[in-house]
PDB file of C-alpha atoms in Angstrom:
ATOM      1  CA  MET A1286     -54.510 -30.468  18.302  1.00 49.00           C
ATOM      2  CA  GLY A1287     -57.464 -32.188  19.957  1.00 43.00           C
ATOM      3  CA  THR A1288     -58.959 -28.990  21.328  1.00 41.00           C
ATOM      4  CA  SER A1289     -62.299 -27.653  22.400  1.00 39.00           C
ATOM      5  CA  THR A1290     -63.118 -26.495  18.874  1.00 41.00           C
ATOM      6  CA  ALA A1291     -62.227 -29.748  17.160  1.00 41.00           C
ATOM      7  CA  TYR A1292     -64.938 -31.663  15.370  1.00 41.00           C
ATOM      8  CA  GLY A1293     -65.270 -34.296  12.706  1.00 47.00           C
ATOM      9  CA  GLY A1294     -64.480 -31.908   9.898  1.00 50.00           C
ATOM     10  CA  PRO A1295     -66.820 -30.457   7.261  1.00 54.00           C
ATOM     11  CA  GLY A1296     -68.519 -32.817   4.913  1.00 50.00           C
ATOM     12  CA  GLY A1297     -67.188 -30.931   1.928  1.00 50.00           C
ATOM     13  CA  GLY A1298     -70.476 -29.911   0.315  1.00 50.00           C
ATOM     14  CA  THR A1299     -70.308 -26.333   1.562  1.00 47.00           C
ATOM     15  CA  PRO A1300     -68.697 -23.474  -0.387  1.00 51.00           C
ATOM     16  CA  LEU A1301     -64.987 -22.862   0.062  1.00 52.00           C
ATOM     17  CA  VAL A1302     -65.749 -19.397   1.463  1.00 53.00           C
ATOM     18  CA  PRO A1303     -69.309 -18.777   2.753  1.00 47.00           C
ATOM     19  CA  SER A1304     -71.231 -16.019   1.011  1.00 38.00           C
ATOM     20  CA  TRP A1305     -73.362 -13.694   3.132  1.00 34.00           C
ATOM     21  CA  LEU A1306     -76.122 -11.278   2.133  1.00 27.00           C
ATOM     22  CA  GLY A1307     -74.730  -8.151   0.526  1.00 33.00           C
ATOM     23  CA  GLU A1308     -76.125  -4.737  -0.220  1.00 37.00           C
ATOM     24  CA  SER A1309     -79.820  -4.043  -0.432  1.00 36.00           C
ATOM     25  CA  PRO A1310     -81.343  -3.216  -3.838  1.00 37.00           C
ATOM     26  CA  ALA A1311     -80.264   0.122  -5.245  1.00 38.00           C
ATOM     27  CA  THR A1312     -82.894   2.803  -4.981  1.00 39.00           C
ATOM     28  CA  GLY A1313     -82.729   5.820  -7.232  1.00 41.00           C
ATOM     29  CA  GLU A1314     -84.205   9.280  -6.866  1.00 41.00           C
ATOM     30  CA  GLY A1315     -87.964   9.742  -6.897  1.00 43.00           C
ATOM     31  CA  GLY A1316     -88.632   6.278  -5.446  1.00 42.00           C
ATOM     32  CA  GLU A1317     -87.284   4.350  -8.415  1.00 45.00           C
ATOM     33  CA  ALA A1318     -85.950   0.901  -7.574  1.00 43.00           C
ATOM     34  CA  ASN A1319     -83.492  -0.980  -9.785  1.00 44.00           C
ATOM     35  CA  GLY A1320     -84.037   1.605 -12.505  1.00 45.00           C
ATOM     36  CA  VAL A1321     -87.829   0.925 -12.837  1.00 46.00           C
ATOM     37  CA  ALA A1322     -90.000   4.057 -12.640  1.00 49.00           C
ATOM     38  CA  PRO A1323     -93.320   3.802 -10.742  1.00 51.00           C
ATOM     39  CA  ALA A1324     -96.483   3.803 -12.855  1.00 52.00           C
ATOM     40  CA  ASP A1325     -99.278   6.175 -11.686  1.00 55.00           C
ATOM     41  CA  GLY A1326     -97.408   6.725  -8.445  1.00 57.00           C
ATOM     42  CA  VAL A1327     -97.486   3.024  -7.538  1.00 58.00           C
ATOM     43  CA  SER A1328     -94.145   1.256  -7.411  1.00 58.00           C
ATOM     44  CA  PRO A1329     -94.156  -2.219  -8.970  1.00 59.00           C
ATOM     45  CA  PRO A1330     -92.909  -5.095  -6.835  1.00 60.00           C
ATOM     46  CA  VAL A1331     -89.165  -5.570  -7.196  1.00 60.00           C
ATOM     47  CA  ALA A1332     -87.381  -8.850  -6.570  1.00 57.00           C
ATOM     48  CA  PRO A1333     -84.585  -8.561  -3.995  1.00 60.00           C
ATOM     49  CA  ASN A1334     -81.164  -8.113  -5.562  1.00 64.00           C
ATOM     50  CA  ARG A1335     -79.288 -10.835  -3.692  1.00 62.00           C
ATOM     51  CA  PRO A1336     -75.956 -12.377  -4.688  1.00 57.00           C
ATOM     52  CA  ALA A1337     -76.076 -15.769  -6.334  1.00 57.00           C
ATOM     53  CA  ILE A1338     -75.618 -18.750  -4.046  1.00 54.00           C
ATOM     54  CA  PRO A1339     -72.117 -20.109  -4.678  1.00 50.00           C
ATOM     55  CA  ALA A1340     -71.834 -23.583  -6.093  1.00 51.00           C
ATOM     56  CA  SER A1341     -71.058 -26.356  -3.631  1.00 56.00           C
ATOM     57  CA  ALA A1342     -67.413 -27.344  -3.455  1.00 61.00           C
ATOM     58  CA  ASP A1343     -66.112 -30.824  -4.176  1.00 68.00           C
ATOM     59  CA  PRO A1344     -67.287 -33.017  -1.267  1.00 62.00           C
ATOM     60  CA  GLN A1345     -64.016 -34.967  -1.472  1.00 80.00           C
ATOM     61  CA  ARG A1346     -61.724 -31.944  -1.323  1.00 82.00           C
ATOM     62  CA  PHE A1347     -60.489 -32.751   2.201  1.00 85.00           C
ATOM     63  CA  SER A1348     -59.788 -36.433   1.586  1.00 90.00           C
ATOM     64  CA  GLY A1349     -56.278 -36.013   0.122  1.00 91.00           C
ATOM     65  CA  ALA A1350     -55.071 -33.821   2.988  1.00 93.00           C
ATOM     66  CA  ARG A1351     -56.810 -36.049   5.547  1.00 92.00           C
ATOM     67  CA  ASN A1352     -55.269 -39.254   4.147  1.00 92.00           C
ATOM     68  CA  SER A1353     -51.780 -37.742   4.052  1.00 94.00           C
ATOM     69  CA  PHE A1354     -52.100 -36.441   7.587  1.00 93.00           C
ATOM     70  CA  THR A1355     -53.296 -39.846   8.770  1.00 91.00           C
ATOM     71  CA  ARG A1356     -50.130 -41.399   7.329  1.00 93.00           C
ATOM     72  CA  PHE A1357     -48.021 -38.723   9.003  1.00 93.00           C
ATOM     73  CA  ALA A1358     -49.750 -39.290  12.350  1.00 90.00           C
ATOM     74  CA  GLY A1359     -49.404 -43.054  11.977  1.00 90.00           C
ATOM     75  CA  SER A1360     -45.653 -42.639  11.568  1.00 91.00           C
ATOM     76  CA  GLY A1361     -45.458 -40.958  14.942  1.00 91.00           C
ATOM     77  CA  GLY A1362     -44.200 -37.753  13.336  1.00 90.00           C
ATOM     78  CA  THR A1363     -41.351 -39.242  11.307  1.00 92.00           C
ATOM     79  CA  ASP A1364     -42.955 -39.207   7.844  1.00 94.00           C
ATOM     80  CA  ARG A1365     -42.188 -35.625   6.842  1.00 95.00           C
ATOM     81  CA  ALA A1366     -43.168 -36.262   3.225  1.00 96.00           C
ATOM     82  CA  SER A1367     -46.736 -37.065   4.290  1.00 95.00           C
ATOM     83  CA  LEU A1368     -46.816 -33.967   6.494  1.00 96.00           C
ATOM     84  CA  GLY A1369     -45.754 -31.877   3.502  1.00 96.00           C
ATOM     85  CA  ARG A1370     -48.394 -33.450   1.264  1.00 96.00           C
ATOM     86  CA  ALA A1371     -51.091 -32.927   3.913  1.00 96.00           C
ATOM     87  CA  VAL A1372     -50.388 -29.214   4.283  1.00 97.00           C
ATOM     88  CA  SER A1373     -49.831 -28.621   0.565  1.00 97.00           C
ATOM     89  CA  ARG A1374     -53.053 -30.417  -0.381  1.00 96.00           C
ATOM     90  CA  TYR A1375     -54.953 -28.560   2.309  1.00 96.00           C
ATOM     91  CA  VAL A1376     -53.952 -25.214   0.811  1.00 97.00           C
ATOM     92  CA  SER A1377     -54.155 -26.105  -2.885  1.00 96.00           C
ATOM     93  CA  THR A1378     -57.084 -28.542  -3.031  1.00 94.00           C
ATOM     94  CA  SER A1379     -59.087 -28.332   0.187  1.00 93.00           C
ATOM     95  CA  SER A1380     -59.037 -24.520   0.335  1.00 94.00           C
ATOM     96  CA  GLY A1381     -58.630 -23.623  -3.325  1.00 94.00           C
ATOM     97  CA  GLY A1382     -55.357 -21.729  -2.940  1.00 96.00           C
ATOM     98  CA  ALA A1383     -53.595 -19.420  -0.505  1.00 97.00           C
ATOM     99  CA  ARG A1384     -56.027 -16.523  -0.916  1.00 97.00           C
ATOM    100  CA  GLN A1385     -59.071 -18.683  -0.257  1.00 96.00           C
ATOM    101  CA  ALA A1386     -57.338 -20.320   2.705  1.00 96.00           C
ATOM    102  CA  ALA A1387     -56.623 -16.884   4.184  1.00 97.00           C
ATOM    103  CA  GLN A1388     -60.227 -15.802   3.659  1.00 95.00           C
ATOM    104  CA  ARG A1389     -61.352 -18.764   5.750  1.00 93.00           C
ATOM    105  CA  MET A1390     -59.442 -17.218   8.685  1.00 96.00           C
ATOM    106  CA  GLY A1391     -62.034 -14.457   9.115  1.00 93.00           C
ATOM    107  CA  ALA A1392     -62.269 -14.200  12.903  1.00 96.00           C
ATOM    108  CA  SER A1393     -58.579 -14.966  13.360  1.00 97.00           C
ATOM    109  CA  ARG A1394     -57.583 -12.197  10.955  1.00 97.00           C
ATOM    110  CA  GLY A1395     -59.709  -9.712  12.888  1.00 97.00           C
ATOM    111  CA  ALA A1396     -58.361 -10.905  16.231  1.00 97.00           C
ATOM    112  CA  GLY A1397     -54.800 -10.797  14.928  1.00 97.00           C
ATOM    113  CA  ALA A1398     -55.258  -7.189  13.808  1.00 97.00           C
ATOM    114  CA  ARG A1399     -56.650  -6.171  17.206  1.00 97.00           C
ATOM    115  CA  LEU A1400     -53.789  -7.947  18.978  1.00 97.00           C
ATOM    116  CA  LEU A1401     -51.148  -6.315  16.785  1.00 96.00           C
ATOM    117  CA  GLY A1402     -52.876  -2.942  17.086  1.00 96.00           C
ATOM    118  CA  PHE A1403     -52.830  -3.111  20.874  1.00 97.00           C
ATOM    119  CA  LEU A1404     -49.164  -4.104  20.953  1.00 96.00           C
ATOM    120  CA  ALA A1405     -48.264  -1.232  18.624  1.00 94.00           C
ATOM    121  CA  ASP A1406     -50.275   1.208  20.740  1.00 95.00           C
ATOM    122  CA  ALA A1407     -48.619  -0.042  23.931  1.00 95.00           C
ATOM    123  CA  GLN A1408     -45.204   0.469  22.390  1.00 92.00           C
ATOM    124  CA  THR A1409     -46.047   3.962  21.118  1.00 93.00           C
ATOM    125  CA  ARG A1410     -48.004   5.438  24.039  1.00 95.00           C
ATOM    126  CA  GLY A1411     -47.170   3.077  26.874  1.00 96.00           C
ATOM    127  CA  VAL A1412     -49.032   0.105  28.331  1.00 96.00           C
ATOM    128  CA  ARG A1413     -51.154   2.158  30.742  1.00 97.00           C
ATOM    129  CA  GLU A1414     -52.450   4.498  28.033  1.00 97.00           C
ATOM    130  CA  ALA A1415     -53.164   1.617  25.669  1.00 97.00           C
ATOM    131  CA  LEU A1416     -55.146  -0.149  28.393  1.00 98.00           C
ATOM    132  CA  ARG A1417     -56.927   3.069  29.402  1.00 97.00           C
ATOM    133  CA  SER A1418     -58.238   3.461  25.865  1.00 97.00           C
ATOM    134  CA  LEU A1419     -59.975   0.106  26.334  1.00 97.00           C
ATOM    135  CA  ASP A1420     -61.233   0.900  29.872  1.00 97.00           C
ATOM    136  CA  LEU A1421     -58.782  -1.669  31.228  1.00 97.00           C
ATOM    137  CA  GLU A1422     -56.383   0.629  33.067  1.00 96.00           C
ATOM    138  CA  SER A1423     -56.731  -1.507  36.219  1.00 96.00           C
ATOM    139  CA  LEU A1424     -54.597  -4.145  34.464  1.00 97.00           C
ATOM    140  CA  ALA A1425     -51.594  -1.810  34.225  1.00 96.00           C
ATOM    141  CA  GLY A1426     -48.656  -3.168  36.188  1.00 94.00           C
ATOM    142  CA  ARG A1427     -50.090  -6.687  36.345  1.00 95.00           C
ATOM    143  CA  PRO A1428     -48.151  -9.734  35.042  1.00 95.00           C
ATOM    144  CA  ILE A1429     -48.258 -10.063  31.281  1.00 95.00           C
ATOM    145  CA  ALA A1430     -50.438 -13.198  31.358  1.00 95.00           C
ATOM    146  CA  GLU A1431     -53.067 -11.377  33.441  1.00 96.00           C
ATOM    147  CA  ILE A1432     -53.041  -8.444  31.042  1.00 97.00           C
ATOM    148  CA  PHE A1433     -53.559 -10.719  28.052  1.00 98.00           C
ATOM    149  CA  VAL A1434     -56.334 -12.647  29.800  1.00 97.00           C
ATOM    150  CA  GLY A1435     -58.034  -9.327  30.563  1.00 97.00           C
ATOM    151  CA  LEU A1436     -57.800  -8.396  26.876  1.00 98.00           C
ATOM    152  CA  ALA A1437     -59.454 -11.631  25.710  1.00 97.00           C
ATOM    153  CA  ASP A1438     -62.943 -10.214  25.160  1.00 96.00           C
ATOM    154  CA  TYR A1439     -61.517  -7.286  23.194  1.00 97.00           C
ATOM    155  CA  ILE A1440     -59.172  -9.381  21.040  1.00 98.00           C
ATOM    156  CA  CYS A1441     -61.696 -12.212  20.517  1.00 97.00           C
ATOM    157  CA  PRO A1442     -65.176 -10.730  21.075  1.00 94.00           C
ATOM    158  CA  GLY A1443     -67.147 -13.801  19.994  1.00 84.00           C
ATOM    159  CA  ALA A1444     -66.994 -17.558  20.478  1.00 78.00           C
ATOM    160  CA  GLY A1445     -70.322 -18.766  19.124  1.00 89.00           C
ATOM    161  CA  THR A1446     -69.077 -20.191  15.826  1.00 93.00           C
ATOM    162  CA  VAL A1447     -66.269 -22.574  14.945  1.00 92.00           C
ATOM    163  CA  ASP A1448     -64.398 -19.695  13.299  1.00 94.00           C
ATOM    164  CA  GLU A1449     -64.697 -17.522  16.426  1.00 95.00           C
ATOM    165  CA  GLY A1450     -63.806 -20.473  18.628  1.00 95.00           C
ATOM    166  CA  ILE A1451     -60.614 -21.015  16.626  1.00 96.00           C
ATOM    167  CA  ALA A1452     -59.655 -17.354  17.108  1.00 97.00           C
ATOM    168  CA  ARG A1453     -60.174 -17.511  20.878  1.00 97.00           C
ATOM    169  CA  GLU A1454     -58.478 -20.887  21.250  1.00 96.00           C
ATOM    170  CA  ALA A1455     -55.422 -19.590  19.381  1.00 97.00           C
ATOM    171  CA  TYR A1456     -55.310 -16.562  21.669  1.00 97.00           C
ATOM    172  CA  ILE A1457     -55.424 -18.723  24.800  1.00 97.00           C
ATOM    173  CA  GLU A1458     -52.651 -20.939  23.455  1.00 97.00           C
ATOM    174  CA  THR A1459     -50.602 -17.811  22.777  1.00 97.00           C
ATOM    175  CA  ILE A1460     -50.992 -16.641  26.367  1.00 97.00           C
ATOM    176  CA  ILE A1461     -49.776 -20.023  27.608  1.00 95.00           C
ATOM    177  CA  GLU A1462     -46.618 -19.737  25.498  1.00 95.00           C
ATOM    178  CA  LEU A1463     -45.694 -16.161  26.423  1.00 93.00           C
ATOM    179  CA  THR A1464     -43.420 -17.012  29.346  1.00 86.00           C
ATOM    180  CA  THR A1465     -41.772 -19.948  27.556  1.00 89.00           C
ATOM    181  CA  GLU A1466     -40.746 -17.459  24.852  1.00 91.00           C
ATOM    182  CA  GLY A1467     -39.265 -15.134  27.481  1.00 90.00           C
ATOM    183  CA  LEU A1468     -42.007 -12.531  26.957  1.00 93.00           C
ATOM    184  CA  THR A1469     -42.603 -11.319  30.498  1.00 92.00           C
ATOM    185  CA  ASP A1470     -42.573  -7.491  30.444  1.00 93.00           C
ATOM    186  CA  LEU A1471     -44.998  -5.832  28.059  1.00 94.00           C
ATOM    187  CA  SER A1472     -43.642  -2.361  28.856  1.00 92.00           C
ATOM    188  CA  THR A1473     -40.264  -3.188  27.322  1.00 92.00           C
ATOM    189  CA  PHE A1474     -41.449  -5.016  24.203  1.00 92.00           C
ATOM    190  CA  THR A1475     -39.305  -4.542  21.116  1.00 92.00           C
ATOM    191  CA  PRO A1476     -40.630  -4.765  17.530  1.00 90.00           C
ATOM    192  CA  ASP A1477     -39.125  -8.262  17.314  1.00 92.00           C
ATOM    193  CA  GLN A1478     -40.987  -9.335  20.461  1.00 94.00           C
ATOM    194  CA  MET A1479     -44.210  -7.914  19.038  1.00 93.00           C
ATOM    195  CA  GLN A1480     -43.587 -10.037  15.955  1.00 92.00           C
ATOM    196  CA  THR A1481     -43.053 -13.098  18.146  1.00 95.00           C
ATOM    197  CA  VAL A1482     -46.429 -12.635  19.861  1.00 97.00           C
ATOM    198  CA  PHE A1483     -48.254 -12.266  16.554  1.00 97.00           C
ATOM    199  CA  GLU A1484     -46.264 -15.150  15.095  1.00 97.00           C
ATOM    200  CA  LEU A1485     -47.406 -17.385  17.949  1.00 97.00           C
ATOM    201  CA  TYR A1486     -51.005 -16.310  17.486  1.00 98.00           C
ATOM    202  CA  ALA A1487     -51.127 -16.800  13.721  1.00 98.00           C
ATOM    203  CA  THR A1488     -49.412 -20.180  14.065  1.00 98.00           C
ATOM    204  CA  HIS A1489     -51.968 -21.459  16.562  1.00 98.00           C
ATOM    205  CA  ALA A1490     -54.848 -20.062  14.487  1.00 98.00           C
ATOM    206  CA  ILE A1491     -53.709 -21.732  11.254  1.00 98.00           C
ATOM    207  CA  GLU A1492     -53.015 -25.010  13.074  1.00 96.00           C
ATOM    208  CA  ALA A1493     -56.487 -25.018  14.625  1.00 95.00           C
ATOM    209  CA  ARG A1494     -58.103 -24.143  11.272  1.00 95.00           C
ATOM    210  CA  ILE A1495     -56.336 -26.992   9.480  1.00 94.00           C
ATOM    211  CA  CYS A1496     -57.141 -29.513  12.206  1.00 92.00           C
ATOM    212  CA  ASN A1497     -60.798 -28.493  12.312  1.00 91.00           C
ATOM    213  CA  ASP A1498     -61.134 -28.620   8.531  1.00 90.00           C
ATOM    214  CA  ILE A1499     -59.379 -31.951   8.144  1.00 87.00           C
ATOM    215  CA  GLY A1500     -61.277 -33.294  11.130  1.00 72.00           C
ATOM    216  CA  THR A1501     -59.144 -34.497  14.017  1.00 58.00           C
ATOM    217  CA  LYS A1502     -61.784 -37.071  14.904  1.00 56.00           C
ATOM    218  CA  ALA A1503     -61.364 -38.594  11.446  1.00 61.00           C
ATOM    219  CA  VAL A1504     -57.574 -38.878  11.856  1.00 69.00           C
ATOM    220  CA  THR A1505     -56.162 -41.799  13.825  1.00 69.00           C
ATOM    221  CA  MET A1506     -53.542 -40.465  16.228  1.00 73.00           C
ATOM    222  CA  PRO A1507     -50.791 -42.617  17.798  1.00 71.00           C
ATOM    223  CA  THR A1508     -51.739 -44.375  21.034  1.00 72.00           C
ATOM    224  CA  SER A1509     -48.440 -43.317  22.572  1.00 81.00           C
ATOM    225  CA  ALA A1510     -48.708 -39.914  24.250  1.00 86.00           C
ATOM    226  CA  GLN A1511     -45.091 -39.201  23.361  1.00 89.00           C
ATOM    227  CA  ALA A1512     -45.678 -39.965  19.678  1.00 87.00           C
ATOM    228  CA  ALA A1513     -48.881 -37.907  19.631  1.00 87.00           C
ATOM    229  CA  HIS A1514     -47.017 -34.969  21.164  1.00 90.00           C
ATOM    230  CA  ARG A1515     -44.297 -35.333  18.523  1.00 92.00           C
ATOM    231  CA  VAL A1516     -46.914 -35.242  15.741  1.00 92.00           C
ATOM    232  CA  GLU A1517     -48.439 -32.082  17.188  1.00 93.00           C
ATOM    233  CA  ALA A1518     -45.040 -30.419  17.669  1.00 94.00           C
ATOM    234  CA  GLN A1519     -43.933 -31.261  14.110  1.00 95.00           C
ATOM    235  CA  LEU A1520     -47.089 -29.753  12.615  1.00 95.00           C
ATOM    236  CA  ARG A1521     -46.821 -26.619  14.770  1.00 96.00           C
ATOM    237  CA  ASP A1522     -43.153 -26.086  13.973  1.00 97.00           C
ATOM    238  CA  PHE A1523     -43.857 -26.555  10.269  1.00 97.00           C
ATOM    239  CA  ILE A1524     -46.618 -23.943  10.339  1.00 97.00           C
ATOM    240  CA  ARG A1525     -44.599 -21.530  12.443  1.00 97.00           C
ATOM    241  CA  GLY A1526     -41.769 -21.629   9.914  1.00 96.00           C
ATOM    242  CA  GLY A1527     -44.149 -20.487   7.198  1.00 97.00           C
ATOM    243  CA  VAL A1528     -45.685 -17.778   9.377  1.00 98.00           C
ATOM    244  CA  SER A1529     -42.243 -16.504  10.402  1.00 97.00           C
ATOM    245  CA  ASP A1530     -41.130 -16.216   6.765  1.00 97.00           C
ATOM    246  CA  ALA A1531     -44.372 -14.437   5.854  1.00 97.00           C
ATOM    247  CA  LEU A1532     -43.939 -11.945   8.710  1.00 95.00           C
ATOM    248  CA  THR A1533     -40.348 -11.237   7.749  1.00 94.00           C
ATOM    249  CA  ARG A1534     -41.418 -10.456   4.173  1.00 95.00           C
ATOM    250  CA  ALA A1535     -44.333  -8.300   5.322  1.00 94.00           C
ATOM    251  CA  ARG A1536     -42.157  -6.283   7.710  1.00 92.00           C
ATOM    252  CA  ARG A1537     -39.623  -5.731   4.951  1.00 92.00           C
ATOM    253  CA  ASP A1538     -42.337  -4.407   2.636  1.00 91.00           C
ATOM    254  CA  SER A1539     -44.114  -2.383   5.373  1.00 87.00           C
ATOM    255  CA  PRO A1540     -41.464  -1.297   7.895  1.00 83.00           C
ATOM    256  CA  HIS A1541     -43.650   1.534   9.248  1.00 84.00           C
ATOM    257  CA  LEU A1542     -46.982   0.088  10.298  1.00 84.00           C
ATOM    258  CA  THR A1543     -49.737   2.646  10.899  1.00 88.00           C
ATOM    259  CA  PRO A1544     -53.070   1.849  12.614  1.00 89.00           C
ATOM    260  CA  GLU A1545     -54.854   2.212   9.263  1.00 91.00           C
ATOM    261  CA  ARG A1546     -52.661  -0.427   7.640  1.00 93.00           C
ATOM    262  CA  ILE A1547     -52.679  -3.069  10.371  1.00 95.00           C
ATOM    263  CA  GLN A1548     -55.611  -5.079   9.000  1.00 96.00           C
ATOM    264  CA  SER A1549     -54.214  -5.202   5.465  1.00 95.00           C
ATOM    265  CA  PHE A1550     -50.820  -6.128   6.926  1.00 96.00           C
ATOM    266  CA  VAL A1551     -52.377  -9.040   8.841  1.00 97.00           C
ATOM    267  CA  ASP A1552     -54.362 -10.184   5.794  1.00 97.00           C
ATOM    268  CA  THR A1553     -51.176 -10.146   3.730  1.00 96.00           C
ATOM    269  CA  VAL A1554     -49.328 -12.213   6.342  1.00 97.00           C
ATOM    270  CA  TYR A1555     -52.002 -14.915   6.393  1.00 98.00           C
ATOM    271  CA  GLU A1556     -52.177 -15.200   2.610  1.00 98.00           C
ATOM    272  CA  SER A1557     -48.391 -15.206   2.290  1.00 98.00           C
ATOM    273  CA  ALA A1558     -48.092 -17.788   5.070  1.00 98.00           C
ATOM    274  CA  PHE A1559     -50.427 -20.201   3.285  1.00 98.00           C
ATOM    275  CA  ALA A1560     -48.555 -19.734   0.005  1.00 98.00           C
ATOM    276  CA  ILE A1561     -45.248 -20.423   1.741  1.00 98.00           C
ATOM    277  CA  LEU A1562     -46.696 -23.456   3.534  1.00 97.00           C
ATOM    278  CA  GLN A1563     -47.841 -24.891   0.206  1.00 97.00           C
ATOM    279  CA  SER A1564     -44.347 -24.435  -1.239  1.00 97.00           C
ATOM    280  CA  LEU A1565     -42.681 -25.901   1.845  1.00 96.00           C
ATOM    281  CA  GLY A1566     -45.091 -28.814   1.759  1.00 96.00           C
ATOM    282  CA  ASP A1567     -44.310 -29.542  -1.893  1.00 96.00           C
ATOM    283  CA  ALA A1568     -40.589 -29.433  -1.103  1.00 95.00           C
ATOM    284  CA  GLU A1569     -40.990 -31.892   1.779  1.00 94.00           C
ATOM    285  CA  ALA A1570     -43.106 -34.224  -0.368  1.00 91.00           C
ATOM    286  CA  ASP A1571     -40.439 -34.296  -3.113  1.00 87.00           C
ATOM    287  CA  GLN A1572     -37.598 -35.326  -0.813  1.00 78.00           C
TER     288      GLN A1572
END
């Protein structure tokens, strides 16, 4: 969890989901702007039509999740109730619900769609053709880890922000896990193996997002390396269970995934995963 993108966590005064500049002011026919006709051929000054700045979120919204996770970490990974509370509070209070939590995964949702799109293309047209379409045909026939490393700049094109860093970090962690999952031959991937790759990626992305938001530097981890590893493994397994359930539901509802539907499919998986994680967390906390 203590990764290159980790930091002390947001202070809490920023909006739940950042708002960026939208469309420019509407301009009608004949040079009219915002419905105001020019007088004597001279257009009056028009104030820019910008979206309102969203209100700042509760600066304490991360404290509940952070405190619960600190108790879970202090237990060396044995306090499952605190783990459940930490994840549930992160989704419900820190993020404002599953939909808002999914929206915070901007770069990771885009990267996940590109990853899934490439895997689907490789299965449909073959690995060489899928790579050729990206001007990466020289990677054909190489070990799967080399192919995925070569795809890194396509899957995760940026790394200048925390959000982009999370997406790239999750992708690197996925590459590391490929062989341990028995995923060694991209040319023979089945739909279930494609799901496993995306499941790994989404799991690492959500884990990194939670840890960055809570602030790993603000959480006291066990001094024992074994206990710290157990804490990390428990959190990852918990998240992966939610992602796996979300993927199973999404595949049931969309058994035939077309290129045009991949992004909405990925968005649905992330939102569903956070909703499931909140429910699983509540169940753990009540035991």
